[in-house]
CSV table of C-alpha atoms in Angstrom, one decimal:
chain,number,residue,atom,x,y,z
U,338,MET,CA,0.0,0.1,0.1
U,339,PHE,CA,1.4,3.4,-0.9
U,340,LEU,CA,0.2,6.4,0.8
U,341,TRP,CA,1.4,10.2,-0.6
U,342,PHE,CA,0.3,13.0,2.3
U,343,PRO,CA,0.0,16.9,1.5
U,344,VAL,CA,2.5,17.8,4.2
U,345,HIS,CA,5.3,16.4,5.7
U,346,HIS,CA,2.8,17.4,9.1
U,347,SER,CA,0.7,14.5,7.8
U,348,MET,CA,3.2,12.0,7.3
U,349,GLY,CA,4.0,12.4,10.4
U,350,LYS,CA,1.1,11.4,12.4
U,351,VAL,CA,0.7,8.4,10.1
U,352,LEU,CA,4.4,7.5,10.6
U,353,GLN,CA,4.4,7.9,14.3
U,354,HIS,CA,1.1,5.4,14.2
U,355,LEU,CA,2.6,2.5,12.1
U,356,ARG,CA,5.3,2.7,14.6
U,357,LYS,CA,3.8,2.1,17.5
U,358,SER,CA,1.9,0.0,15.9
U,359,GLY,CA,4.6,-2.3,14.9
U,360,PHE,CA,3.7,-1.9,10.5
U,361,GLU,CA,7.2,-1.8,8.4
U,362,TYR,CA,6.7,1.1,6.0
U,363,GLN,CA,9.6,2.6,4.0
U,364,VAL,CA,9.8,6.3,3.2
U,365,MET,CA,10.1,7.9,-0.2
U,366,ALA,CA,12.6,10.1,-0.8
U,367,GLU,CA,11.0,12.3,-3.6
U,368,ARG,CA,7.9,13.1,-1.6
U,369,HIS,CA,5.9,12.9,1.5
U,370,GLY,CA,4.6,9.5,0.7
U,371,CYS,CA,5.3,5.8,2.6
U,372,SER,CA,4.8,2.4,1.3
U,373,LEU,CA,3.8,-0.8,3.6
U,374,THR,CA,3.2,-4.5,3.0
U,375,CYS,CA,0.1,-5.0,4.2
U,376,GLN,CA,-0.9,-9.1,4.5
U,377,SER,CA,-5.1,-9.9,2.6
U,378,GLY,CA,-7.0,-8.5,5.1
U,379,GLN,CA,-5.5,-6.2,7.1
U,380,VAL,CA,-5.8,-2.4,4.4
U,381,GLN,CA,-8.9,-2.3,6.3
U,382,GLN,CA,-7.7,-2.3,9.7
U,383,VAL,CA,-5.1,0.0,8.5
U,384,VAL,CA,-6.9,2.7,7.3
U,385,GLN,CA,-9.6,2.4,9.9
U,386,GLN,CA,-6.6,3.5,12.1
U,387,ILE,CA,-5.1,6.0,9.8
U,388,ALA,CA,-8.2,7.9,9.4
U,389,PRO,CA,-9.3,9.5,12.8
U,390,LEU,CA,-5.7,10.9,13.3
U,391,LEU,CA,-6.1,12.8,9.8
U,392,THR,CA,-8.5,16.2,8.9
U,393,ALA,CA,-11.4,16.0,6.5
U,394,GLN,CA,-8.9,18.0,4.9
U,395,GLU,CA,-5.9,15.6,5.3
U,396,LEU,CA,-8.3,11.8,4.2
U,397,ARG,CA,-9.7,14.5,0.8
U,398,THR,CA,-5.7,15.3,-0.3
U,399,THR,CA,-3.7,12.1,1.0
U,400,GLN,CA,-3.7,9.5,-1.8
U,401,VAL,CA,-3.6,6.1,-1.6
U,402,LEU,CA,-2.5,2.9,-4.3
U,403,PHE,CA,-2.2,-0.7,-3.9
U,404,ILE,CA,-0.1,-3.0,-5.8
U,405,GLN,CA,-0.2,-7.1,-5.4
U,406,GLY,CA,2.8,-8.3,-4.6
U,407,ASN,CA,6.8,-6.3,-3.9
U,408,GLU,CA,6.4,-4.2,-7.5
U,409,GLN,CA,6.7,0.0,-7.5
U,410,PRO,CA,4.1,2.2,-9.0
U,411,GLN,CA,4.3,2.1,-13.0
U,412,LEU,CA,2.6,4.2,-14.8
U,413,HIS,CA,-0.3,2.9,-16.0
U,414,ASP,CA,-1.6,2.0,-12.3
U,415,PHE,CA,-1.4,5.8,-11.7
U,416,SER,CA,-5.1,5.3,-12.5
U,417,ASP,CA,-6.0,3.1,-9.8
U,418,ILE,CA,-5.1,6.2,-7.7
U,419,MET,CA,-8.1,8.1,-5.3
U,420,SER,CA,-8.1,9.8,-2.3
U,421,LEU,CA,-8.0,7.8,0.8
U,422,SER,CA,-11.8,9.7,2.0
U,423,GLN,CA,-13.0,8.2,-0.7
U,424,PHE,CA,-11.3,4.9,-0.7
U,425,ILE,CA,-12.7,4.7,3.0
U,426,SER,CA,-16.4,5.3,1.2
U,427,PHE,CA,-15.5,2.4,-1.3
U,428,SER,CA,-14.3,0.5,1.5
U,429,GLN,CA,-18.2,1.4,3.4
U,430,SER,CA,-20.2,0.6,-0.1
U,431,ASP,CA,-20.0,-3.3,-0.3
U,432,TRP,CA,-23.0,-3.2,0.2
U,433,LEU,CA,-23.9,-0.8,-2.7
U,434,VAL,CA,-21.2,-3.1,-5.7
U,435,ASP,CA,-23.0,-6.3,-4.5
U,436,ILE,CA,-26.2,-4.4,-5.3
U,437,LEU,CA,-25.0,-3.4,-8.7
U,438,THR,CA,-22.7,-6.7,-9.5
U,439,GLU,CA,-25.9,-8.5,-8.5
U,440,GLN,CA,-28.3,-5.5,-10.5
U,441,ARG,CA,-30.6,-5.9,-7.1
U,442,LEU,CA,-32.3,-2.4,-9.2
U,443,THR,CA,-35.4,-1.6,-10.1
U,444,SER,CA,-37.8,0.8,-11.4
U,445,HIS,CA,-41.3,2.8,-10.0
U,446,PHE,CA,-43.1,4.2,-12.3
U,447,GLN,CA,-45.3,8.0,-11.4
U,448,PRO,CA,-47.6,9.4,-13.6
U,449,ILE,CA,-47.9,12.9,-15.7
U,450,VAL,CA,-51.2,13.7,-17.2
U,451,GLU,CA,-52.3,16.7,-18.7
U,452,MET,CA,-52.9,19.9,-16.9
U,453,GLN,CA,-56.4,19.9,-18.8
U,454,ASP,CA,-57.4,16.5,-18.2
U,455,THR,CA,-56.2,14.9,-15.2
U,456,SER,CA,-57.4,11.0,-16.4
U,457,ARG,CA,-55.9,11.4,-19.6
U,458,ILE,CA,-51.8,9.8,-18.9
U,459,TYR,CA,-48.9,11.9,-20.7
U,460,GLY,CA,-45.8,9.4,-19.4
U,461,TYR,CA,-43.8,8.5,-16.5
U,462,GLU,CA,-41.1,8.8,-14.8
U,463,ALA,CA,-38.8,5.7,-14.4
U,464,LEU,CA,-37.4,6.3,-10.3
U,465,VAL,CA,-34.9,4.1,-9.0
U,466,ARG,CA,-34.9,1.7,-6.2
U,467,GLY,CA,-32.5,-0.4,-5.1
U,468,LYS,CA,-33.1,-4.3,-3.5
U,469,ASP,CA,-31.3,-5.2,-0.4
U,470,LEU,CA,-30.9,-9.3,0.3
U,471,GLN,CA,-34.1,-9.3,2.9
U,472,GLY,CA,-35.9,-7.8,-0.6
U,473,ASN,CA,-36.3,-4.6,1.4
U,474,LEU,CA,-36.5,-1.0,-1.1
U,475,VAL,CA,-33.7,1.1,-0.6
U,476,MET,CA,-34.5,4.3,-1.6
U,477,PRO,CA,-32.5,6.3,-4.1
U,478,GLY,CA,-30.5,9.6,-1.5
U,479,SER,CA,-29.0,5.8,0.0
U,480,LEU,CA,-28.4,5.0,-3.6
U,481,PHE,CA,-26.7,8.6,-4.6
U,482,GLU,CA,-25.3,9.4,-1.4
U,483,SER,CA,-23.2,6.7,-1.1
U,484,ALA,CA,-22.2,6.2,-4.1
U,485,THR,CA,-21.1,10.1,-4.6
U,486,ASN,CA,-18.9,9.6,-1.4
U,487,ALA,CA,-17.8,5.6,-3.5
U,488,GLY,CA,-16.7,7.9,-6.6
U,489,LEU,CA,-19.5,5.5,-8.7
U,490,ILE,CA,-21.4,7.3,-9.8
U,491,PRO,CA,-21.2,6.8,-12.6
U,492,GLN,CA,-21.8,2.7,-13.0
U,493,LEU,CA,-24.9,3.6,-10.3
U,494,ASP,CA,-25.8,6.1,-13.2
U,495,ARG,CA,-26.1,3.6,-16.4
U,496,ALA,CA,-27.9,0.8,-14.2
U,497,ALA,CA,-30.1,3.0,-12.8
U,498,ARG,CA,-30.3,3.6,-16.9
U,499,LEU,CA,-30.9,0.3,-18.1
U,500,SER,CA,-33.0,-1.4,-14.9
U,501,ALA,CA,-35.8,1.9,-16.5
U,502,ILE,CA,-35.9,0.4,-19.8
U,503,ALA,CA,-36.0,-2.9,-18.8
U,504,ALA,CA,-38.9,-2.5,-16.2
U,505,ALA,CA,-40.7,-0.5,-19.0
U,506,HIS,CA,-39.8,-3.1,-21.9
U,507,GLN,CA,-41.4,-5.1,-18.6
U,508,HIS,CA,-44.4,-3.7,-18.0
U,509,ASN,CA,-45.0,-2.8,-21.6
U,510,VAL,CA,-45.1,1.0,-21.4
U,511,HIS,CA,-46.4,2.6,-24.2
U,512,ALA,CA,-46.4,5.8,-22.8
U,513,ARG,CA,-43.6,8.3,-22.9
U,514,LEU,CA,-40.7,7.4,-20.6
U,515,PHE,CA,-39.0,10.0,-18.8
U,516,ILE,CA,-35.8,8.4,-17.5
U,517,ASN,CA,-33.1,10.9,-15.0
U,518,PHE,CA,-29.3,10.7,-16.3
U,519,MET,CA,-26.3,12.5,-14.7
U,520,PRO,CA,-24.8,14.3,-17.0
U,521,THR,CA,-21.6,13.8,-14.4
U,522,ALA,CA,-21.7,10.7,-15.7
U,523,VAL,CA,-21.0,10.8,-18.4
U,524,TYR,CA,-17.6,11.3,-20.2
U,525,ASP,CA,-18.5,10.4,-23.6
U,526,PRO,CA,-21.3,10.0,-24.8
U,527,VAL,CA,-21.3,8.0,-28.1
U,528,ALA,CA,-18.8,5.4,-25.6
U,529,CYS,CA,-21.6,5.6,-22.5
U,530,LEU,CA,-24.4,6.0,-23.8
U,531,ARG,CA,-23.9,3.3,-26.7
U,532,SER,CA,-25.6,0.6,-24.2
U,533,THR,CA,-28.7,2.9,-23.4
U,534,VAL,CA,-29.7,3.5,-27.2
U,535,ASP,CA,-28.5,0.3,-27.9
U,536,ALA,CA,-31.1,-1.7,-24.3
U,537,ILE,CA,-34.0,0.7,-25.9
U,538,ASP,CA,-34.0,-0.4,-29.9
U,539,ALA,CA,-33.6,-3.8,-27.9
U,540,ALA,CA,-36.8,-3.6,-26.1
U,541,GLY,CA,-38.4,-2.3,-28.5
U,542,ILE,CA,-39.2,0.8,-27.5
U,543,ARG,CA,-39.5,4.2,-30.6
U,544,HIS,CA,-37.0,6.8,-30.2
U,545,ASP,CA,-40.2,9.6,-29.5
U,546,ARG,CA,-41.4,8.0,-26.8
U,547,ILE,CA,-38.7,8.2,-25.0
U,548,VAL,CA,-37.3,11.4,-22.7
U,549,PHE,CA,-34.7,12.2,-20.7
U,550,GLU,CA,-34.2,14.5,-17.2
U,551,VAL,CA,-31.2,16.1,-16.7
U,552,VAL,CA,-31.1,16.9,-13.3
U,553,GLU,CA,-30.2,21.1,-13.0
U,554,SER,CA,-28.0,20.7,-9.7
U,555,SER,CA,-26.6,18.5,-11.1
U,556,HIS,CA,-23.8,20.6,-14.1
U,557,PRO,CA,-20.8,20.3,-14.8
U,558,GLN,CA,-19.0,23.1,-14.4
U,559,GLU,CA,-18.3,21.8,-18.8
U,560,LEU,CA,-21.4,23.4,-20.8
U,561,GLU,CA,-20.1,22.4,-24.1
U,562,HIS,CA,-19.6,18.9,-22.6
U,563,LEU,CA,-23.3,18.6,-21.5
U,564,LYS,CA,-24.5,20.0,-25.0
U,565,SER,CA,-22.5,17.4,-26.7
U,566,VAL,CA,-24.1,15.1,-24.4
U,567,LEU,CA,-27.7,16.4,-25.3
U,568,ARG,CA,-26.9,16.7,-28.5
U,569,PHE,CA,-26.0,13.1,-29.3
U,570,TYR,CA,-29.5,12.1,-27.5
U,571,ARG,CA,-31.0,15.0,-30.0
U,572,GLU,CA,-29.7,13.2,-33.3
U,573,ALA,CA,-30.8,10.0,-32.0
U,574,GLY,CA,-34.3,11.2,-31.9
U,575,PHE,CA,-35.0,11.6,-27.8
U,576,SER,CA,-36.5,14.4,-26.4
U,577,VAL,CA,-34.8,16.2,-23.6
U,578,ALA,CA,-35.9,17.8,-20.5
U,579,LEU,CA,-34.9,20.1,-17.9
U,580,ASP,CA,-35.3,19.0,-14.5
U,581,ASP,CA,-36.0,20.9,-10.9
U,582,LEU,CA,-36.0,24.0,-12.5
U,583,GLY,CA,-35.9,27.0,-9.9
U,584,SER,CA,-33.5,24.7,-7.6
U,585,GLY,CA,-30.8,26.3,-8.6
U,586,PHE,CA,-28.9,30.0,-9.2
U,587,SER,CA,-28.0,29.3,-13.1
U,588,SER,CA,-31.8,27.6,-14.2
U,589,LEU,CA,-32.2,31.0,-16.5
U,590,ASN,CA,-29.0,30.4,-18.1
U,591,LEU,CA,-29.1,27.0,-19.0
U,592,LEU,CA,-32.3,27.4,-20.2
U,593,HIS,CA,-30.9,29.5,-23.2
U,594,GLN,CA,-27.8,27.4,-23.1
U,595,LEU,CA,-29.9,24.2,-23.4
U,596,ARG,CA,-33.0,24.9,-24.9
U,597,PRO,CA,-34.8,22.0,-23.9
U,598,ASP,CA,-38.2,20.5,-25.2
U,599,LEU,CA,-39.7,21.0,-21.8
U,600,LEU,CA,-39.1,22.6,-17.9
U,601,LYS,CA,-39.8,20.5,-14.4
U,602,LEU,CA,-40.9,23.3,-12.7
U,603,ASP,CA,-38.8,22.2,-9.0
U,604,LEU,CA,-41.1,20.7,-6.1
U,605,GLU,CA,-40.3,23.9,-3.7
U,606,LEU,CA,-41.9,25.9,-6.4
U,607,VAL,CA,-44.9,24.1,-6.8
U,608,ARG,CA,-45.6,23.3,-3.0
U,609,ASN,CA,-48.0,26.2,-1.8
U,610,VAL,CA,-47.5,28.1,-5.1
U,611,HIS,CA,-51.1,29.0,-4.2
U,612,LEU,CA,-50.3,31.0,-1.1
U,613,ASP,CA,-46.7,32.7,-0.9
U,614,SER,CA,-46.5,35.9,-3.3
U,615,TYR,CA,-43.3,35.1,-4.0
U,616,LYS,CA,-43.3,31.6,-5.5
U,617,ALA,CA,-46.0,32.5,-7.8
U,618,SER,CA,-44.8,35.6,-9.2
U,619,ILE,CA,-41.3,33.7,-10.1
U,620,THR,CA,-43.5,30.3,-10.9
U,621,GLU,CA,-45.8,32.7,-12.8
U,622,LYS,CA,-42.7,34.1,-15.0
U,623,ILE,CA,-41.2,30.3,-15.6
U,624,LEU,CA,-44.2,29.6,-17.0
U,625,GLU,CA,-44.3,32.6,-19.1
U,626,ILE,CA,-41.2,32.6,-21.3
U,627,ALA,CA,-41.6,28.6,-21.7
U,628,GLN,CA,-45.0,29.4,-23.5
U,629,LYS,CA,-43.4,32.2,-25.4
U,630,LEU,CA,-40.9,29.8,-26.0
U,631,ASN,CA,-43.2,26.6,-27.0
U,632,ILE,CA,-41.7,24.7,-24.6
U,633,GLU,CA,-44.1,22.2,-22.9
U,634,THR,CA,-44.0,22.0,-18.6
U,635,VAL,CA,-44.1,19.8,-16.5
U,636,ALA,CA,-45.1,21.0,-12.6
U,637,GLU,CA,-43.5,18.2,-10.2
U,638,GLY,CA,-45.0,17.5,-6.3
U,639,ILE,CA,-48.3,18.1,-6.7
U,640,GLU,CA,-49.8,17.6,-3.3
U,641,SER,CA,-52.9,20.0,-3.3
U,642,PRO,CA,-56.5,20.7,-5.8
U,643,GLU,CA,-55.3,24.3,-5.5
U,644,GLU,CA,-52.0,23.6,-6.7
U,645,LEU,CA,-53.3,21.9,-9.3
U,646,ASP,CA,-55.6,24.6,-10.1
U,647,TRP,CA,-53.1,27.4,-9.9
U,648,LEU,CA,-51.1,26.0,-12.1
U,649,ARG,CA,-53.7,24.7,-14.6
U,650,GLU,CA,-54.9,28.1,-14.8
U,651,ARG,CA,-51.5,29.6,-15.5
U,652,GLY,CA,-50.7,28.1,-18.5
U,653,ALA,CA,-48.4,24.8,-16.9
U,654,THR,CA,-48.9,21.4,-19.7
U,655,TYR,CA,-49.0,18.3,-17.7
U,656,ALA,CA,-48.9,17.8,-13.8
U,657,GLN,CA,-46.9,15.1,-11.7
U,658,GLY,CA,-47.2,14.9,-8.0
U,659,TYR,CA,-48.9,12.6,-5.1
U,660,LEU,CA,-51.7,14.7,-6.0
U,661,ILE,CA,-51.9,12.7,-9.1
U,662,GLY,CA,-50.7,9.2,-8.1
U,663,LYS,CA,-46.9,7.6,-6.3
U,664,PRO,CA,-44.8,5.6,-7.3
U,665,ALA,CA,-45.4,2.2,-7.9
U,666,VAL,CA,-43.6,-0.8,-10.0
U,667,SER,CA,-46.5,-1.4,-12.0
U,668,PRO,CA,-47.6,1.7,-14.4
U,669,ALA,CA,-51.0,3.6,-13.2
U,670,GLN,CA,-53.6,2.3,-16.0
U,671,THR,CA,-55.9,4.6,-14.5
U,672,THR,CA,-55.6,8.6,-12.7
U,673,PRO,CA,-58.1,10.9,-11.5
U,674,HIS,CA,-59.6,13.0,-13.1
U,675,PHE,CA,-60.4,16.4,-11.4
U,676,VAL,CA,-62.6,18.7,-12.2
U,677,ARG,CA,-61.1,22.4,-12.7
U,678,ARG,CA,-62.5,24.5,-9.5
U,679,SER,CA,-64.3,28.2,-9.0
U,680,THR,CA,-61.8,30.9,-9.5
U,681,ASP,CA,-62.4,34.5,-9.7
U,682,SER,CA,-62.3,34.4,-13.1
U,683,LEU,CA,-65.6,31.5,-13.2
U,684,GLN,CA,-67.8,32.0,-10.1
U,685,ALA,CA,-69.2,29.2,-8.7
U,686,PRO,CA,-73.2,29.2,-9.8
U,687,PRO,CA,-75.9,31.1,-7.3
U,688,LEU,CA,-76.6,27.7,-5.2
U,689,CYS,CA,-73.3,26.2,-4.7
U,690,GLN,CA,-71.9,29.9,-3.1
U,691,GLN,CA,-75.0,28.9,-0.8
U,692,LEU,CA,-73.8,25.9,-0.2
U,693,GLN,CA,-70.3,26.9,0.7
U,694,GLN,CA,-71.5,30.4,3.2
U,695,SER,CA,-73.6,27.4,5.0
U,696,ASN,CA,-70.9,23.8,4.9
U,697,PRO,CA,-67.2,25.6,4.7
U,698,ASP,CA,-66.3,22.5,3.8
U,699,CYS,CA,-68.7,22.1,0.8
U,700,THR,CA,-67.1,23.4,-2.8
U,701,ASN,CA,-68.0,22.2,-6.1
U,702,TYR,CA,-64.5,20.0,-6.8
U,703,SER,CA,-65.5,16.1,-7.7
U,704,PRO,CA,-62.7,14.1,-8.0
U,705,SER,CA,-63.1,10.9,-10.1
U,706,MET,CA,-61.8,8.0,-11.2
U,707,ALA,CA,-61.1,8.4,-15.0
């Protein structure tokens, strides 16, 4: 095991511990580093012992490399170097590695419906889930947090895409399929995304039924790289949605740079938008811009009839959220039909007004199954 430290002080703390613990090591002459021979199973022990000696910054900047045998590092070995903090996270992510290796990923589907007639299903968003050894679901937050810390985002992102395609094929989904992807997980669009396109073709899914969602908060710094990824998707006949619009500072800049086919409003903007004048002003402006640019919009996270009505009145194209339907293993075949309620511009009939005055719980809002 080879260790390279950012400064001499960091190395001194580790060497002092190795001496006290009886580990034999050799100090490198050319830079702040050392090497030591570990028997099978000792690597985890050594790392767990030296990690508490270093600060978070030192853990991020200390590099580690493992080579079998007594060879010195060669040029081709340096691609295997990782930070000590990354190695610790990787070693603590055995459960995620097992899930990926054993292909224990699945997808749940949440319906996306037409705003003006919520009984009409426009498509489904595929949401990744893991399964532990007992068959219990592992939610995406835990999956992606562990993958980020362990440097496994490319592997998880690719596996999630393939899982969504396989599940859609299994359930014979004919509506549009929304698939999330992280641009940071794609190094070379042609090489990295070829397996995704091949899987779509093998499943017999038409390209114009696929919408790839790029999450706003995950954009890489290199905008040209992101453009090349989206260009690859578009040239293959897929649509592109900009997800979580309104959750970050660069949203509007990305809007004109990327020019997506659809916008998905962040659920934090949608939540109680009818009660918050700040949210209302921002959301109204986004919807107005989208309409002028002929970009369709999806309002995510709708949980109340009031949110639905507010967004419907202001021209949002599609609706998604627990009010419409929760994510499920099998795509919903029907969704509730929510009748437009009375608004300031559409006054309720006098009889209904009288009923509302006598009983505040009475409205002309009527959900019914399609």
